[in-house]
Each structure stands twice: as structure tokens, then as C-alpha cells.
Amino acid sequence: FQLYGYCYQDSNDIPDTLTTITELGSPLEMIQLLQTSWEDRFRICLSLVRLLHYLAHSPLGSVTLLDFRPRQFVIVDGELKVTDLDDASIEESSCTSNSDCFMEFPARNFTLPCSVEGRCQSMNEKRNLYNAYRFFFTYLLPHSAPSSLRPLLDKIVNATGNCNKHGKAKDFLFYPSPSVNSEFTQKCVKSANTTYRRVPEAFIPDENYRCWPSYHHKGCLLSVFDVSEAIEICDSYSQCKAFVLTNQTTWTGRQLVFFKMASNHIMPDPDKITYVKVTD
């Protein structure tokens, strides 16, 4: 979370008080997040991954968030950030045997090894990981995900649910890179045989219909990799008769496309390209 300033106050009325000024974020509403595109939810999960990695390797050591719930986070420019650090702790639990390293959650429990130094190994990190799974990954990652990525996502969700970081799940969760975004982008491309007429420098201002998920609440605005994927999407909607390529892209570089239910009124627009379905 971005810190803009702070003030330490020590007086008779309010002793040992620290006031911080931070960036403004929007409260996290899980129901609203589930109504957004998978691409946006994937971005939130990536930002949570980076937070998990930082907490596990912070300058203070491994940090755990004892109150790891959605209400402790906010959304800032599409990224998830923690806003309440009152319950953060760097203390790893002491132990004399493995039975002392018991983590209890509503759905399942874990017993971690006790180190020779008398500390529960990686308890802070694994507590954060499982809480991220049960509050975020299990809802945000699989829901309406691209079919080509579901095997990888299943491995990720299963790994976090088991409190481990092996294989591809480890690569994704703790070393996120643009290659994951690239895999999502490229594997969504499919071929289609429908004929469309290309109309350059043109736009259809009306003829909107609603679809889900959409980047526009009054129309059907989706992201695509290329024209082939846009054709596939248009063919999947019975009301779609045309689509318009814009010059706008999402955070992963996918192009935003308006899908239309008719093409009766086409207007000039140098920044857009319209494709009209050819009917017999």
C-alpha cells in the first residue's frame, strides 16, 4: 500500500499514536468481483500473489496477516492491496514437537514440522497461503476462466488448498511473469468459418445488446486476441450481427471489441474497424 505521509503524536490525551496518509482504494466486494471479467479477476489474483511473496520474504522476515479477510483489502487501479496491518505479525510459533505446529481452519487442518530451533517451519507463510486460497483463489480463479487454462488453474487452486507451492503452481504463485499473461492471450484463439465483411474506419454507434461479462454496462464490450476470436464470440451469440474493433486494449494487451445486434447505421471513425456478418 502506498504511504504518502505519517504523523507521530505523543501527548497526555493520545499517547503513542501514529497517523498515516495512504492512497485511496475502493472496498473489496466479492459479489461485484465475480461479475467482472476473468481477466480483471486474474489481475487481482496476481497482485495478491505478489503480496504473498513479499510477506514471505519481507525485510522483517516472514509476516503473517492474522486477520486475512476480504474486508482488510482494497482495490487500487485494478490491483489488490492490504489496508489494515494491525494484525500483522512476524513471530513464528514456538514448538517442542510437530503437534505444537497445528493450524486449524473451518474446512481443514494442517500440522507443520517443528524445526531444531524450536519454531514451526513456514507457519506464517502457509497461513497466508491457505487464507488466500479460501477467501480469494477458490472464487476468483476458476470462475468463467478460459478453458485452455483450466488445467493449470486447477493445479494452482489445489496447491494453495494443500498449502504447498510445487510445480507450475509455484511458478505462477511466487514468480509471476508476463509469460502467464501471454499463455492466456494466445490459447484463446480459435478458427471460425463464418464470412464477415470488413469496413475500415467505421463504427456502429447504436444496436447494442448486453452480455456477460462485459466492460460496458449498457453494451457487449469484450476483449479478444484477434479477429478470429472476435468472429468466434459473435457466432456464439444469436443476436450478434456485427462487431467493432477499437484501438483500446486491456492490461494484458488484448483488444476491446464492441459486439452489435445490427449494422443499419454505420458512421465514419478513423480509430475503429467494423466487421459485418454476411447473410445469404
PDB file of C-alpha atoms in Angstrom:
ATOM      1  CA  PHE A   1       0.000   0.000   0.000  1.00  0.00           C
ATOM      2  CA  GLN A   2       1.387   3.388  -0.999  1.00  0.00           C
ATOM      3  CA  LEU A   3       2.277   5.554   2.009  1.00  0.00           C
ATOM      4  CA  TYR A   4       2.141   9.293   1.342  1.00  0.00           C
ATOM      5  CA  GLY A   5       2.895  10.540   4.842  1.00  0.00           C
ATOM      6  CA  TYR A   6       2.625   9.893   8.546  1.00  0.00           C
ATOM      7  CA  CYS A   7       2.486  11.775  11.832  1.00  0.00           C
ATOM      8  CA  TYR A   8       3.593  10.504  15.232  1.00  0.00           C
ATOM      9  CA  GLN A   9       1.754  12.024  18.174  1.00  0.00           C
ATOM     10  CA  ASP A  10       2.609  11.619  21.833  1.00  0.00           C
ATOM     11  CA  SER A  11       0.554  13.704  24.240  1.00  0.00           C
ATOM     12  CA  ASN A  12      -1.261  13.275  27.514  1.00  0.00           C
ATOM     13  CA  ASP A  13      -4.574  12.764  25.752  1.00  0.00           C
ATOM     14  CA  ILE A  14      -3.385  10.452  22.947  1.00  0.00           C
ATOM     15  CA  PRO A  15      -0.087   8.700  23.750  1.00  0.00           C
ATOM     16  CA  ASP A  16       1.932   6.748  21.202  1.00  0.00           C
ATOM     17  CA  THR A  17      -0.346   7.398  18.217  1.00  0.00           C
ATOM     18  CA  LEU A  18       0.747   7.066  14.599  1.00  0.00           C
ATOM     19  CA  THR A  19      -1.477   8.578  11.903  1.00  0.00           C
ATOM     20  CA  THR A  20      -0.795   7.536   8.301  1.00  0.00           C
ATOM     21  CA  ILE A  21      -1.904   9.010   4.974  1.00  0.00           C
ATOM     22  CA  THR A  22      -2.223   6.374   2.255  1.00  0.00           C
ATOM     23  CA  GLU A  23      -3.566   6.091  -1.263  1.00  0.00           C
ATOM     24  CA  LEU A  24      -7.332   5.850  -1.671  1.00  0.00           C
ATOM     25  CA  GLY A  25      -8.797   2.473  -2.585  1.00  0.00           C
ATOM     26  CA  SER A  26     -12.238   1.009  -3.192  1.00  0.00           C
ATOM     27  CA  PRO A  27     -13.673  -1.509  -0.723  1.00  0.00           C
ATOM     28  CA  LEU A  28     -13.445  -5.087  -1.947  1.00  0.00           C
ATOM     29  CA  GLU A  29     -16.877  -6.542  -2.737  1.00  0.00           C
ATOM     30  CA  MET A  30     -16.627 -10.202  -3.687  1.00  0.00           C
ATOM     31  CA  ILE A  31     -20.039 -10.322  -5.399  1.00  0.00           C
ATOM     32  CA  GLN A  32     -19.058  -7.402  -7.631  1.00  0.00           C
ATOM     33  CA  LEU A  33     -15.720  -9.033  -8.427  1.00  0.00           C
ATOM     34  CA  LEU A  34     -17.452 -12.214  -9.575  1.00  0.00           C
ATOM     35  CA  GLN A  35     -19.413 -10.087 -12.079  1.00  0.00           C
ATOM     36  CA  THR A  36     -16.253  -8.676 -13.663  1.00  0.00           C
ATOM     37  CA  SER A  37     -14.274 -10.278 -16.479  1.00  0.00           C
ATOM     38  CA  TRP A  38     -11.945 -13.167 -15.705  1.00  0.00           C
ATOM     39  CA  GLU A  39      -9.073 -11.048 -16.973  1.00  0.00           C
ATOM     40  CA  ASP A  40      -9.674  -8.459 -14.248  1.00  0.00           C
ATOM     41  CA  ARG A  41     -10.001 -11.129 -11.572  1.00  0.00           C
ATOM     42  CA  PHE A  42      -6.797 -12.728 -12.818  1.00  0.00           C
ATOM     43  CA  ARG A  43      -5.063  -9.373 -12.349  1.00  0.00           C
ATOM     44  CA  ILE A  44      -6.306  -9.171  -8.760  1.00  0.00           C
ATOM     45  CA  CYS A  45      -5.003 -12.678  -8.077  1.00  0.00           C
ATOM     46  CA  LEU A  46      -1.605 -11.731  -9.493  1.00  0.00           C
ATOM     47  CA  SER A  47      -1.409  -8.717  -7.190  1.00  0.00           C
ATOM     48  CA  LEU A  48      -2.295 -10.983  -4.267  1.00  0.00           C
ATOM     49  CA  VAL A  49       0.450 -13.378  -5.385  1.00  0.00           C
ATOM     50  CA  ARG A  50       2.998 -10.552  -5.270  1.00  0.00           C
ATOM     51  CA  LEU A  51       1.780  -9.630  -1.790  1.00  0.00           C
ATOM     52  CA  LEU A  52       2.167 -13.230  -0.604  1.00  0.00           C
ATOM     53  CA  HIS A  53       5.693 -13.345  -1.967  1.00  0.00           C
ATOM     54  CA  TYR A  54       6.599 -10.077  -0.240  1.00  0.00           C
ATOM     55  CA  LEU A  55       5.105 -11.159   3.085  1.00  0.00           C
ATOM     56  CA  ALA A  56       7.109 -14.386   2.940  1.00  0.00           C
ATOM     57  CA  HIS A  57      10.381 -12.552   2.207  1.00  0.00           C
ATOM     58  CA  SER A  58       9.980  -9.114   3.802  1.00  0.00           C
ATOM     59  CA  PRO A  59      12.944  -7.245   5.366  1.00  0.00           C
ATOM     60  CA  LEU A  60      11.421  -8.068   8.767  1.00  0.00           C
ATOM     61  CA  GLY A  61      11.207 -11.762   7.967  1.00  0.00           C
ATOM     62  CA  SER A  62       8.118 -13.838   7.249  1.00  0.00           C
ATOM     63  CA  VAL A  63       4.990 -11.799   8.038  1.00  0.00           C
ATOM     64  CA  THR A  64       1.547 -13.265   8.609  1.00  0.00           C
ATOM     65  CA  LEU A  65      -1.787 -11.443   8.471  1.00  0.00           C
ATOM     66  CA  LEU A  66      -3.777 -12.840  11.378  1.00  0.00           C
ATOM     67  CA  ASP A  67      -7.000 -11.252  10.078  1.00  0.00           C
ATOM     68  CA  PHE A  68      -6.700 -12.270   6.414  1.00  0.00           C
ATOM     69  CA  ARG A  69     -10.183 -11.471   5.142  1.00  0.00           C
ATOM     70  CA  PRO A  70     -11.553  -9.502   2.150  1.00  0.00           C
ATOM     71  CA  ARG A  71     -12.529  -6.551   4.346  1.00  0.00           C
ATOM     72  CA  GLN A  72      -8.832  -5.973   5.075  1.00  0.00           C
ATOM     73  CA  PHE A  73      -8.129  -5.264   1.383  1.00  0.00           C
ATOM     74  CA  VAL A  74      -8.992  -2.579  -1.143  1.00  0.00           C
ATOM     75  CA  ILE A  75      -8.751  -2.251  -4.929  1.00  0.00           C
ATOM     76  CA  VAL A  76      -6.463   0.459  -6.343  1.00  0.00           C
ATOM     77  CA  ASP A  77      -6.339   0.766 -10.157  1.00  0.00           C
ATOM     78  CA  GLY A  78      -7.306  -2.893 -10.554  1.00  0.00           C
ATOM     79  CA  GLU A  79      -4.709  -4.128  -8.046  1.00  0.00           C
ATOM     80  CA  LEU A  80      -5.427  -5.724  -4.675  1.00  0.00           C
ATOM     81  CA  LYS A  81      -3.737  -4.055  -1.704  1.00  0.00           C
ATOM     82  CA  VAL A  82      -3.847  -4.706   2.022  1.00  0.00           C
ATOM     83  CA  THR A  83      -5.014  -1.714   4.030  1.00  0.00           C
ATOM     84  CA  ASP A  84      -5.136  -2.926   7.637  1.00  0.00           C
ATOM     85  CA  LEU A  85      -1.853  -4.052   9.193  1.00  0.00           C
ATOM     86  CA  ASP A  86      -2.952  -4.007  12.841  1.00  0.00           C
ATOM     87  CA  ASP A  87      -2.962  -7.801  12.937  1.00  0.00           C
ATOM     88  CA  ALA A  88       0.324  -8.377  11.120  1.00  0.00           C
ATOM     89  CA  SER A  89       2.869 -10.489  12.998  1.00  0.00           C
ATOM     90  CA  ILE A  90       6.458 -11.592  12.389  1.00  0.00           C
ATOM     91  CA  GLU A  91       6.513 -14.105  15.237  1.00  0.00           C
ATOM     92  CA  GLU A  92       6.810 -17.722  14.154  1.00  0.00           C
ATOM     93  CA  SER A  93       5.138 -20.027  16.681  1.00  0.00           C
ATOM     94  CA  SER A  94       7.465 -21.777  19.108  1.00  0.00           C
ATOM     95  CA  CYS A  95       7.257 -25.559  19.485  1.00  0.00           C
ATOM     96  CA  THR A  96       8.776 -28.617  21.098  1.00  0.00           C
ATOM     97  CA  SER A  97       7.194 -31.161  18.727  1.00  0.00           C
ATOM     98  CA  ASN A  98       5.202 -31.275  15.479  1.00  0.00           C
ATOM     99  CA  SER A  99       1.952 -31.462  17.413  1.00  0.00           C
ATOM    100  CA  ASP A 100       2.555 -27.899  18.586  1.00  0.00           C
ATOM    101  CA  CYS A 101       2.520 -26.713  14.961  1.00  0.00           C
ATOM    102  CA  PHE A 102      -1.176 -27.215  14.386  1.00  0.00           C
ATOM    103  CA  MET A 103      -3.093 -24.853  12.075  1.00  0.00           C
ATOM    104  CA  GLU A 104      -6.874 -25.075  12.295  1.00  0.00           C
ATOM    105  CA  PHE A 105      -9.243 -23.734   9.643  1.00  0.00           C
ATOM    106  CA  PRO A 106     -13.011 -24.209   9.186  1.00  0.00           C
ATOM    107  CA  ALA A 107     -12.622 -26.678   6.293  1.00  0.00           C
ATOM    108  CA  ARG A 108      -9.362 -28.480   7.138  1.00  0.00           C
ATOM    109  CA  ASN A 109      -6.345 -28.547   9.423  1.00  0.00           C
ATOM    110  CA  PHE A 110      -2.575 -28.795   8.941  1.00  0.00           C
ATOM    111  CA  THR A 111       0.313 -29.957  11.101  1.00  0.00           C
ATOM    112  CA  LEU A 112       3.697 -28.464  10.217  1.00  0.00           C
ATOM    113  CA  PRO A 113       7.161 -29.711  11.213  1.00  0.00           C
ATOM    114  CA  CYS A 114       8.884 -28.285  14.275  1.00  0.00           C
ATOM    115  CA  SER A 115      12.413 -27.150  13.464  1.00  0.00           C
ATOM    116  CA  VAL A 116      15.513 -27.898  15.546  1.00  0.00           C
ATOM    117  CA  GLU A 117      15.436 -24.245  16.577  1.00  0.00           C
ATOM    118  CA  GLY A 118      12.038 -24.795  18.193  1.00  0.00           C
ATOM    119  CA  ARG A 119       9.968 -22.895  15.607  1.00  0.00           C
ATOM    120  CA  CYS A 120       7.097 -24.088  13.409  1.00  0.00           C
ATOM    121  CA  GLN A 121       8.521 -24.151   9.892  1.00  0.00           C
ATOM    122  CA  SER A 122       6.899 -21.691   7.453  1.00  0.00           C
ATOM    123  CA  MET A 123       3.755 -21.325   9.554  1.00  0.00           C
ATOM    124  CA  ASN A 124       3.360 -17.613   8.751  1.00  0.00           C
ATOM    125  CA  GLU A 125       3.756 -18.202   5.022  1.00  0.00           C
ATOM    126  CA  LYS A 126       1.417 -21.204   4.903  1.00  0.00           C
ATOM    127  CA  ARG A 127      -1.249 -19.459   6.964  1.00  0.00           C
ATOM    128  CA  ASN A 128      -1.280 -16.597   4.439  1.00  0.00           C
ATOM    129  CA  LEU A 129      -1.306 -19.053   1.539  1.00  0.00           C
ATOM    130  CA  TYR A 130      -4.276 -21.052   2.759  1.00  0.00           C
ATOM    131  CA  ASN A 131      -6.252 -17.922   3.623  1.00  0.00           C
ATOM    132  CA  ALA A 132      -5.560 -16.578   0.128  1.00  0.00           C
ATOM    133  CA  TYR A 133      -6.930 -19.866  -1.219  1.00  0.00           C
ATOM    134  CA  ARG A 134     -10.114 -19.952   0.837  1.00  0.00           C
ATOM    135  CA  PHE A 135     -11.009 -16.272   0.513  1.00  0.00           C
ATOM    136  CA  PHE A 136      -9.756 -15.415  -2.991  1.00  0.00           C
ATOM    137  CA  PHE A 137      -8.265 -18.047  -5.326  1.00  0.00           C
ATOM    138  CA  THR A 138     -11.045 -20.607  -4.976  1.00  0.00           C
ATOM    139  CA  TYR A 139     -13.624 -17.992  -6.071  1.00  0.00           C
ATOM    140  CA  LEU A 140     -11.766 -15.686  -8.453  1.00  0.00           C
ATOM    141  CA  LEU A 141      -9.533 -18.026 -10.478  1.00  0.00           C
ATOM    142  CA  PRO A 142     -11.735 -20.906 -11.786  1.00  0.00           C
ATOM    143  CA  HIS A 143     -14.979 -18.947 -12.320  1.00  0.00           C
ATOM    144  CA  SER A 144     -15.530 -18.426 -16.117  1.00  0.00           C
ATOM    145  CA  ALA A 145     -11.825 -18.954 -16.809  1.00  0.00           C
ATOM    146  CA  PRO A 146     -10.620 -19.745 -20.366  1.00  0.00           C
ATOM    147  CA  SER A 147     -10.990 -23.480 -20.953  1.00  0.00           C
ATOM    148  CA  SER A 148      -7.379 -23.759 -22.173  1.00  0.00           C
ATOM    149  CA  LEU A 149      -6.077 -22.517 -18.827  1.00  0.00           C
ATOM    150  CA  ARG A 150      -8.305 -24.549 -16.532  1.00  0.00           C
ATOM    151  CA  PRO A 151      -5.867 -27.474 -16.072  1.00  0.00           C
ATOM    152  CA  LEU A 152      -3.184 -25.019 -14.900  1.00  0.00           C
ATOM    153  CA  LEU A 153      -5.642 -23.135 -12.710  1.00  0.00           C
ATOM    154  CA  ASP A 154      -6.860 -26.397 -11.136  1.00  0.00           C
ATOM    155  CA  LYS A 155      -3.258 -27.187 -10.184  1.00  0.00           C
ATOM    156  CA  ILE A 156      -2.829 -23.725  -8.683  1.00  0.00           C
ATOM    157  CA  VAL A 157      -6.037 -23.869  -6.656  1.00  0.00           C
ATOM    158  CA  ASN A 158      -5.308 -27.421  -5.457  1.00  0.00           C
ATOM    159  CA  ALA A 159      -1.749 -26.484  -4.500  1.00  0.00           C
ATOM    160  CA  THR A 160      -2.808 -23.476  -2.441  1.00  0.00           C
ATOM    161  CA  GLY A 161      -5.603 -25.501  -0.871  1.00  0.00           C
ATOM    162  CA  ASN A 162      -2.998 -28.036   0.230  1.00  0.00           C
ATOM    163  CA  CYS A 163      -0.643 -25.327   1.472  1.00  0.00           C
ATOM    164  CA  ASN A 164       2.162 -26.219  -0.922  1.00  0.00           C
ATOM    165  CA  LYS A 165       3.886 -24.475  -3.827  1.00  0.00           C
ATOM    166  CA  HIS A 166       5.127 -27.239  -6.127  1.00  0.00           C
ATOM    167  CA  GLY A 167       5.415 -27.381  -9.914  1.00  0.00           C
ATOM    168  CA  LYS A 168       3.634 -24.861 -12.109  1.00  0.00           C
ATOM    169  CA  ALA A 169       1.626 -23.611  -9.169  1.00  0.00           C
ATOM    170  CA  LYS A 170       4.858 -22.424  -7.561  1.00  0.00           C
ATOM    171  CA  ASP A 171       5.971 -20.707 -10.775  1.00  0.00           C
ATOM    172  CA  PHE A 172       2.666 -18.880 -11.041  1.00  0.00           C
ATOM    173  CA  LEU A 173       2.140 -18.039  -7.400  1.00  0.00           C
ATOM    174  CA  PHE A 174       5.567 -16.862  -6.356  1.00  0.00           C
ATOM    175  CA  TYR A 175       7.293 -15.872  -9.593  1.00  0.00           C
ATOM    176  CA  PRO A 176       4.536 -14.298 -11.706  1.00  0.00           C
ATOM    177  CA  SER A 177       5.699 -13.080 -15.103  1.00  0.00           C
ATOM    178  CA  PRO A 178       4.248 -11.850 -18.397  1.00  0.00           C
ATOM    179  CA  SER A 179       4.533 -15.412 -19.752  1.00  0.00           C
ATOM    180  CA  VAL A 180       1.394 -16.342 -17.801  1.00  0.00           C
ATOM    181  CA  ASN A 181      -0.472 -13.450 -19.390  1.00  0.00           C
ATOM    182  CA  SER A 182       0.893 -14.464 -22.806  1.00  0.00           C
ATOM    183  CA  GLU A 183      -0.308 -18.045 -22.347  1.00  0.00           C
ATOM    184  CA  PHE A 184      -3.808 -16.792 -21.527  1.00  0.00           C
ATOM    185  CA  THR A 185      -3.752 -14.446 -24.513  1.00  0.00           C
ATOM    186  CA  GLN A 186      -2.583 -16.918 -27.127  1.00  0.00           C
ATOM    187  CA  LYS A 187      -4.521 -20.007 -26.120  1.00  0.00           C
ATOM    188  CA  CYS A 188      -7.885 -18.276 -26.517  1.00  0.00           C
ATOM    189  CA  VAL A 189      -7.534 -18.138 -30.320  1.00  0.00           C
ATOM    190  CA  LYS A 190      -9.758 -20.438 -32.356  1.00  0.00           C
ATOM    191  CA  SER A 191     -10.755 -20.606 -36.020  1.00  0.00           C
ATOM    192  CA  ALA A 192     -14.161 -19.842 -37.489  1.00  0.00           C
ATOM    193  CA  ASN A 193     -15.688 -20.234 -40.957  1.00  0.00           C
ATOM    194  CA  THR A 194     -18.309 -17.509 -40.893  1.00  0.00           C
ATOM    195  CA  THR A 195     -17.943 -14.797 -43.546  1.00  0.00           C
ATOM    196  CA  TYR A 196     -17.686 -11.182 -42.422  1.00  0.00           C
ATOM    197  CA  ARG A 197     -17.333  -8.034 -44.490  1.00  0.00           C
ATOM    198  CA  ARG A 198     -14.569  -5.698 -43.286  1.00  0.00           C
ATOM    199  CA  VAL A 199     -15.451  -1.994 -43.158  1.00  0.00           C
ATOM    200  CA  PRO A 200     -12.370   0.086 -42.258  1.00  0.00           C
ATOM    201  CA  GLU A 201     -12.571   3.375 -40.333  1.00  0.00           C
ATOM    202  CA  ALA A 202     -16.164   2.730 -39.329  1.00  0.00           C
ATOM    203  CA  PHE A 203     -18.215   2.418 -36.160  1.00  0.00           C
ATOM    204  CA  ILE A 204     -21.765   1.369 -35.224  1.00  0.00           C
ATOM    205  CA  PRO A 205     -22.908   3.829 -32.516  1.00  0.00           C
ATOM    206  CA  ASP A 206     -26.122   2.025 -31.534  1.00  0.00           C
ATOM    207  CA  GLU A 207     -27.509  -1.519 -31.899  1.00  0.00           C
ATOM    208  CA  ASN A 208     -26.147  -2.606 -28.526  1.00  0.00           C
ATOM    209  CA  TYR A 209     -27.100  -5.683 -26.567  1.00  0.00           C
ATOM    210  CA  ARG A 210     -25.948  -6.807 -23.134  1.00  0.00           C
ATOM    211  CA  CYS A 211     -23.691  -9.755 -22.466  1.00  0.00           C
ATOM    212  CA  TRP A 212     -21.731 -11.120 -19.534  1.00  0.00           C
ATOM    213  CA  PRO A 213     -19.050 -10.404 -18.633  1.00  0.00           C
ATOM    214  CA  SER A 214     -18.781  -7.012 -20.317  1.00  0.00           C
ATOM    215  CA  TYR A 215     -16.538  -3.994 -19.840  1.00  0.00           C
ATOM    216  CA  HIS A 216     -19.543  -1.769 -20.658  1.00  0.00           C
ATOM    217  CA  HIS A 217     -22.715  -1.948 -18.581  1.00  0.00           C
ATOM    218  CA  LYS A 218     -25.042  -0.952 -21.464  1.00  0.00           C
ATOM    219  CA  GLY A 219     -23.457  -2.982 -24.232  1.00  0.00           C
ATOM    220  CA  CYS A 220     -21.365  -6.035 -25.038  1.00  0.00           C
ATOM    221  CA  LEU A 221     -17.708  -4.998 -24.842  1.00  0.00           C
ATOM    222  CA  LEU A 222     -15.252  -7.900 -24.574  1.00  0.00           C
ATOM    223  CA  SER A 223     -11.524  -8.463 -25.040  1.00  0.00           C
ATOM    224  CA  VAL A 224     -10.132 -10.601 -27.875  1.00  0.00           C
ATOM    225  CA  PHE A 225      -6.737 -11.709 -29.137  1.00  0.00           C
ATOM    226  CA  ASP A 226      -7.518 -11.159 -32.819  1.00  0.00           C
ATOM    227  CA  VAL A 227     -10.290 -11.053 -35.420  1.00  0.00           C
ATOM    228  CA  SER A 228     -10.670 -14.848 -35.375  1.00  0.00           C
ATOM    229  CA  GLU A 229     -11.598 -14.833 -31.713  1.00  0.00           C
ATOM    230  CA  ALA A 230     -13.987 -11.912 -32.247  1.00  0.00           C
ATOM    231  CA  ILE A 231     -15.712 -13.911 -35.016  1.00  0.00           C
ATOM    232  CA  GLU A 232     -15.985 -16.915 -32.719  1.00  0.00           C
ATOM    233  CA  ILE A 233     -17.586 -14.798 -29.990  1.00  0.00           C
ATOM    234  CA  CYS A 234     -20.003 -13.149 -32.408  1.00  0.00           C
ATOM    235  CA  ASP A 235     -21.033 -16.547 -33.788  1.00  0.00           C
ATOM    236  CA  SER A 236     -21.758 -17.733 -30.245  1.00  0.00           C
ATOM    237  CA  TYR A 237     -24.408 -15.016 -29.724  1.00  0.00           C
ATOM    238  CA  SER A 238     -27.567 -15.396 -31.832  1.00  0.00           C
ATOM    239  CA  GLN A 239     -28.228 -11.646 -31.672  1.00  0.00           C
ATOM    240  CA  CYS A 240     -24.732 -10.671 -32.845  1.00  0.00           C
ATOM    241  CA  LYS A 241     -24.662  -9.429 -36.447  1.00  0.00           C
ATOM    242  CA  ALA A 242     -21.505  -7.294 -36.381  1.00  0.00           C
ATOM    243  CA  PHE A 243     -18.574  -6.257 -34.209  1.00  0.00           C
ATOM    244  CA  VAL A 244     -16.307  -3.227 -33.955  1.00  0.00           C
ATOM    245  CA  LEU A 245     -12.571  -3.390 -33.213  1.00  0.00           C
ATOM    246  CA  THR A 246     -11.453  -0.448 -31.078  1.00  0.00           C
ATOM    247  CA  ASN A 247      -7.932   0.871 -30.514  1.00  0.00           C
ATOM    248  CA  GLN A 248      -8.212   0.195 -26.779  1.00  0.00           C
ATOM    249  CA  THR A 249      -6.574  -2.742 -25.020  1.00  0.00           C
ATOM    250  CA  THR A 250      -6.799  -4.387 -21.625  1.00  0.00           C
ATOM    251  CA  TRP A 251      -3.897  -4.650 -19.175  1.00  0.00           C
ATOM    252  CA  THR A 252      -2.750  -7.883 -20.870  1.00  0.00           C
ATOM    253  CA  GLY A 253      -2.747  -6.284 -24.335  1.00  0.00           C
ATOM    254  CA  ARG A 254      -5.981  -7.874 -25.591  1.00  0.00           C
ATOM    255  CA  GLN A 255      -8.084  -5.671 -27.861  1.00  0.00           C
ATOM    256  CA  LEU A 256     -11.514  -4.411 -26.776  1.00  0.00           C
ATOM    257  CA  VAL A 257     -14.353  -5.152 -29.198  1.00  0.00           C
ATOM    258  CA  PHE A 258     -17.986  -3.971 -29.272  1.00  0.00           C
ATOM    259  CA  PHE A 259     -20.467  -6.629 -30.414  1.00  0.00           C
ATOM    260  CA  LYS A 260     -23.616  -5.363 -32.151  1.00  0.00           C
ATOM    261  CA  MET A 261     -27.046  -6.777 -32.964  1.00  0.00           C
ATOM    262  CA  ALA A 262     -27.348  -4.959 -36.323  1.00  0.00           C
ATOM    263  CA  SER A 263     -25.384  -2.820 -38.768  1.00  0.00           C
ATOM    264  CA  ASN A 264     -28.045  -0.494 -40.154  1.00  0.00           C
ATOM    265  CA  HIS A 265     -26.295   2.706 -39.115  1.00  0.00           C
ATOM    266  CA  ILE A 266     -22.536   2.820 -39.727  1.00  0.00           C
ATOM    267  CA  MET A 267     -20.626   6.039 -39.091  1.00  0.00           C
ATOM    268  CA  PRO A 268     -17.061   7.068 -40.010  1.00  0.00           C
ATOM    269  CA  ASP A 269     -14.455   6.648 -37.291  1.00  0.00           C
ATOM    270  CA  PRO A 270     -10.718   6.582 -38.108  1.00  0.00           C
ATOM    271  CA  ASP A 271      -9.845   4.653 -34.919  1.00  0.00           C
ATOM    272  CA  LYS A 272     -12.175   1.689 -35.425  1.00  0.00           C
ATOM    273  CA  ILE A 273     -12.814  -1.186 -37.837  1.00  0.00           C
ATOM    274  CA  THR A 274     -16.224  -2.788 -38.258  1.00  0.00           C
ATOM    275  CA  TYR A 275     -16.928  -6.352 -39.333  1.00  0.00           C
ATOM    276  CA  VAL A 276     -20.443  -7.136 -40.603  1.00  0.00           C
ATOM    277  CA  LYS A 277     -21.771 -10.682 -40.829  1.00  0.00           C
ATOM    278  CA  VAL A 278     -22.610 -11.616 -44.410  1.00  0.00           C
ATOM    279  CA  THR A 279     -26.038 -13.231 -44.752  1.00  0.00           C
ATOM    280  CA  ASP A 280     -27.367 -15.187 -47.713  1.00  0.00           C
TER     281      ASP A 280
END
